C-alpha atoms as an extended CHARMM CRD file, in Angstrom:
* protein
*
        82  EXT
         1         1  UNK       CA            116.3450000000       43.7170000000      103.5020000000  PROA      1               0.0000000000
         2         2  UNK       CA            119.0580000000       41.9820000000      105.4970000000  PROA      2               0.0000000000
         3         3  UNK       CA            121.4570000000       44.1220000000      107.4950000000  PROA      3               0.0000000000
         4         4  UNK       CA            125.1710000000       43.7110000000      106.8310000000  PROA      4               0.0000000000
         5         5  UNK       CA            125.6670000000       41.6040000000      109.9540000000  PROA      5               0.0000000000
         6         6  UNK       CA            122.7940000000       39.3510000000      108.8610000000  PROA      6               0.0000000000
         7         7  UNK       CA            124.3670000000       39.0090000000      105.4230000000  PROA      7               0.0000000000
         8         8  UNK       CA            127.6390000000       38.0390000000      107.0970000000  PROA      8               0.0000000000
         9         9  UNK       CA            125.8600000000       35.4740000000      109.2960000000  PROA      9               0.0000000000
        10        10  UNK       CA            124.1630000000       33.9670000000      106.2570000000  PROA      10              0.0000000000
        11        11  UNK       CA            127.4460000000       33.8580000000      104.3300000000  PROA      11              0.0000000000
        12        12  UNK       CA            129.1790000000       32.1070000000      107.2480000000  PROA      12              0.0000000000
        13        13  UNK       CA            126.3540000000       29.5830000000      107.5000000000  PROA      13              0.0000000000
        14        14  UNK       CA            126.5320000000       28.8850000000      103.7650000000  PROA      14              0.0000000000
        15        15  UNK       CA            130.3290000000       28.6450000000      103.7340000000  PROA      15              0.0000000000
        16        16  UNK       CA            130.3550000000       26.1530000000      106.5670000000  PROA      16              0.0000000000
        17        17  UNK       CA            127.6450000000       23.9520000000      105.0470000000  PROA      17              0.0000000000
        18        18  UNK       CA            128.1070000000       24.1150000000      101.2680000000  PROA      18              0.0000000000
        19        19  UNK       CA            131.8120000000       23.2680000000      101.2560000000  PROA      19              0.0000000000
        20        20  UNK       CA            131.8380000000       19.7230000000       99.7560000000  PROA      20              0.0000000000
        21        21  UNK       CA            128.2200000000       19.6480000000       98.6380000000  PROA      21              0.0000000000
        22        22  UNK       CA            127.7050000000       18.6720000000       94.9870000000  PROA      22              0.0000000000
        23        23  UNK       CA            123.9180000000       18.4350000000       94.8570000000  PROA      23              0.0000000000
        24        24  UNK       CA            122.3200000000       21.5960000000       93.4020000000  PROA      24              0.0000000000
        25        25  UNK       CA            119.1520000000       20.8160000000       95.3730000000  PROA      25              0.0000000000
        26        26  UNK       CA            121.1120000000       20.5550000000       98.6190000000  PROA      26              0.0000000000
        27        27  UNK       CA            122.8780000000       23.8640000000       97.9350000000  PROA      27              0.0000000000
        28        28  UNK       CA            119.5310000000       25.5480000000       97.2650000000  PROA      28              0.0000000000
        29        29  UNK       CA            118.0210000000       24.2360000000      100.5010000000  PROA      29              0.0000000000
        30        30  UNK       CA            121.1370000000       25.0250000000      102.5480000000  PROA      30              0.0000000000
        31        31  UNK       CA            120.9670000000       28.6240000000      101.3250000000  PROA      31              0.0000000000
        32        32  UNK       CA            117.2520000000       28.8310000000      102.1340000000  PROA      32              0.0000000000
        33        33  UNK       CA            117.7510000000       27.2580000000      105.5650000000  PROA      33              0.0000000000
        34        34  UNK       CA            120.6460000000       29.5980000000      106.3860000000  PROA      34              0.0000000000
        35        35  UNK       CA            118.4770000000       32.5470000000      105.3940000000  PROA      35              0.0000000000
        36        36  UNK       CA            115.5920000000       31.3000000000      107.5400000000  PROA      36              0.0000000000
        37        37  UNK       CA            117.8940000000       30.8060000000      110.5280000000  PROA      37              0.0000000000
        38        38  UNK       CA            119.3720000000       34.3130000000      110.2010000000  PROA      38              0.0000000000
        39        39  UNK       CA            115.9650000000       35.9740000000      109.8360000000  PROA      39              0.0000000000
        40        40  UNK       CA            113.9150000000       33.8300000000      112.2560000000  PROA      40              0.0000000000
        41        41  UNK       CA            116.3750000000       31.8530000000      114.3530000000  PROA      41              0.0000000000
        42        42  UNK       CA            116.0220000000       33.9160000000      117.5270000000  PROA      42              0.0000000000
        43        43  UNK       CA            112.2430000000       34.2170000000      117.3980000000  PROA      43              0.0000000000
        44        44  UNK       CA            110.2910000000       32.2270000000      119.9630000000  PROA      44              0.0000000000
        45        45  UNK       CA            107.3280000000       32.2470000000      117.5680000000  PROA      45              0.0000000000
        46        46  UNK       CA            109.3460000000       30.0960000000      115.1750000000  PROA      46              0.0000000000
        47        47  UNK       CA            110.9360000000       27.7880000000      117.7500000000  PROA      47              0.0000000000
        48        48  UNK       CA            109.0110000000       24.7490000000      116.4980000000  PROA      48              0.0000000000
        49        49  UNK       CA            110.4400000000       25.1710000000      112.9840000000  PROA      49              0.0000000000
        50        50  UNK       CA            114.0360000000       25.8690000000      113.9670000000  PROA      50              0.0000000000
        51        51  UNK       CA            115.0410000000       22.2200000000      114.4140000000  PROA      51              0.0000000000
        52        52  UNK       CA            114.0550000000       21.4390000000      110.8220000000  PROA      52              0.0000000000
        53        53  UNK       CA            116.2510000000       24.1950000000      109.3910000000  PROA      53              0.0000000000
        54        54  UNK       CA            119.1780000000       23.3160000000      111.6550000000  PROA      54              0.0000000000
        55        55  UNK       CA            118.8070000000       19.6980000000      110.5030000000  PROA      55              0.0000000000
        56        56  UNK       CA            118.8770000000       20.7990000000      106.8480000000  PROA      56              0.0000000000
        57        57  UNK       CA            122.0430000000       22.8590000000      107.2910000000  PROA      57              0.0000000000
        58        58  UNK       CA            123.8410000000       20.1170000000      109.2190000000  PROA      58              0.0000000000
        59        59  UNK       CA            122.7060000000       17.0740000000      107.2580000000  PROA      59              0.0000000000
        60        60  UNK       CA            122.6030000000       18.4130000000      103.6850000000  PROA      60              0.0000000000
        61        61  UNK       CA            126.2330000000       19.4480000000      103.9720000000  PROA      61              0.0000000000
        62        62  UNK       CA            128.2260000000       17.1550000000      101.7050000000  PROA      62              0.0000000000
        63        63  UNK       CA            125.2360000000       15.7110000000       99.8230000000  PROA      63              0.0000000000
        64        64  UNK       CA            126.4810000000       14.3810000000       96.4930000000  PROA      64              0.0000000000
        65        65  UNK       CA            123.1940000000       13.9160000000       94.6040000000  PROA      65              0.0000000000
        66        66  UNK       CA            119.7090000000       15.3820000000       94.4630000000  PROA      66              0.0000000000
        67        67  UNK       CA            118.3210000000       11.9660000000       95.4120000000  PROA      67              0.0000000000
        68        68  UNK       CA            120.3850000000       11.9550000000       98.6060000000  PROA      68              0.0000000000
        69        69  UNK       CA            119.3500000000       15.5470000000       99.3280000000  PROA      69              0.0000000000
        70        70  UNK       CA            115.6620000000       14.6650000000       98.9240000000  PROA      70              0.0000000000
        71        71  UNK       CA            116.0260000000       11.7250000000      101.3290000000  PROA      71              0.0000000000
        72        72  UNK       CA            117.8110000000       13.9390000000      103.8780000000  PROA      72              0.0000000000
        73        73  UNK       CA            115.1330000000       16.6270000000      103.5890000000  PROA      73              0.0000000000
        74        74  UNK       CA            112.4260000000       14.0260000000      104.1550000000  PROA      74              0.0000000000
        75        75  UNK       CA            114.2480000000       12.6570000000      107.2100000000  PROA      75              0.0000000000
        76        76  UNK       CA            114.6920000000       16.1710000000      108.6400000000  PROA      76              0.0000000000
        77        77  UNK       CA            110.9670000000       16.8060000000      108.2050000000  PROA      77              0.0000000000
        78        78  UNK       CA            110.0510000000       13.4690000000      109.8280000000  PROA      78              0.0000000000
        79        79  UNK       CA            112.3370000000       14.0710000000      112.7980000000  PROA      79              0.0000000000
        80        80  UNK       CA            111.1680000000       17.6840000000      113.2490000000  PROA      80              0.0000000000
        81        81  UNK       CA            107.3900000000       17.7480000000      112.7160000000  PROA      81              0.0000000000
        82        82  UNK       CA            105.7320000000       21.1490000000      112.8150000000  PROA      82              0.0000000000
Protein backbone atom coordinates (compact mmCIF):
# COMPACT_ATOMS: atom_id res chain seq x y z
CA UNK A 1 0.00 0.00 0.00
CA UNK A 2 1.29 3.45 -0.87
CA UNK A 3 1.85 5.92 1.95
CA UNK A 4 0.08 9.27 1.75
CA UNK A 5 3.23 11.05 0.60
CA UNK A 6 3.68 8.44 -2.13
CA UNK A 7 0.08 8.94 -3.21
CA UNK A 8 0.72 12.68 -3.38
CA UNK A 9 3.89 12.14 -5.43
CA UNK A 10 2.00 9.91 -7.85
CA UNK A 11 -0.85 12.42 -8.14
CA UNK A 12 1.62 15.24 -8.87
CA UNK A 13 3.35 13.12 -11.51
CA UNK A 14 0.02 12.29 -13.15
CA UNK A 15 -1.23 15.88 -13.01
CA UNK A 16 1.89 17.20 -14.65
CA UNK A 17 1.89 14.60 -17.43
CA UNK A 18 -1.76 13.87 -18.23
CA UNK A 19 -2.84 17.48 -18.67
CA UNK A 20 -3.45 17.69 -22.47
CA UNK A 21 -3.24 13.98 -23.19
CA UNK A 22 -6.20 12.58 -25.14
CA UNK A 23 -4.99 9.03 -25.78
CA UNK A 24 -6.47 6.53 -23.29
CA UNK A 25 -3.43 4.30 -23.84
CA UNK A 26 -1.06 7.16 -23.04
CA UNK A 27 -3.00 8.01 -19.87
CA UNK A 28 -2.85 4.37 -18.76
CA UNK A 29 0.91 4.17 -19.32
CA UNK A 30 1.56 7.56 -17.71
CA UNK A 31 -0.28 6.39 -14.59
CA UNK A 32 1.67 3.12 -14.55
CA UNK A 33 4.98 4.90 -15.11
CA UNK A 34 4.25 7.44 -12.36
CA UNK A 35 3.44 4.58 -10.01
CA UNK A 36 6.64 2.75 -10.92
CA UNK A 37 8.71 5.89 -10.38
CA UNK A 38 7.16 6.55 -6.96
CA UNK A 39 7.61 2.95 -5.80
CA UNK A 40 10.98 2.14 -7.42
CA UNK A 41 12.50 5.44 -8.52
CA UNK A 42 15.08 5.69 -5.74
CA UNK A 43 16.17 2.06 -5.86
CA UNK A 44 19.61 1.37 -7.29
CA UNK A 45 18.41 -2.13 -8.20
CA UNK A 46 16.00 -0.58 -10.69
CA UNK A 47 18.33 2.10 -12.07
CA UNK A 48 18.49 0.47 -15.50
CA UNK A 49 14.70 0.67 -15.88
CA UNK A 50 14.23 4.21 -14.60
CA UNK A 51 15.10 5.94 -17.88
CA UNK A 52 12.31 4.07 -19.67
CA UNK A 53 9.66 5.20 -17.19
CA UNK A 54 10.94 8.78 -17.14
CA UNK A 55 10.79 8.74 -20.96
CA UNK A 56 7.18 7.51 -20.86
CA UNK A 57 6.07 10.23 -18.45
CA UNK A 58 7.83 12.99 -20.39
CA UNK A 59 7.07 11.88 -23.94
CA UNK A 60 3.54 10.47 -23.61
CA UNK A 61 2.36 13.77 -22.18
CA UNK A 62 0.11 15.36 -24.78
CA UNK A 63 -0.30 12.26 -26.96
CA UNK A 64 -3.48 12.66 -28.99
CA UNK A 65 -4.00 9.09 -30.26
CA UNK A 66 -3.28 5.52 -29.23
CA UNK A 67 -1.20 5.12 -32.40
CA UNK A 68 1.04 8.02 -31.36
CA UNK A 69 1.27 6.63 -27.83
CA UNK A 70 2.33 3.21 -29.15
CA UNK A 71 5.05 4.80 -31.30
CA UNK A 72 6.30 6.85 -28.33
CA UNK A 73 6.36 3.77 -26.09
CA UNK A 74 8.35 1.87 -28.71
CA UNK A 75 10.83 4.75 -29.03
CA UNK A 76 11.23 4.96 -25.24
CA UNK A 77 11.95 1.23 -25.12
CA UNK A 78 14.47 1.46 -27.98
CA UNK A 79 16.29 4.39 -26.39
CA UNK A 80 16.32 2.78 -22.93
CA UNK A 81 17.09 -0.93 -23.38
CA UNK A 82 17.00 -3.06 -20.26
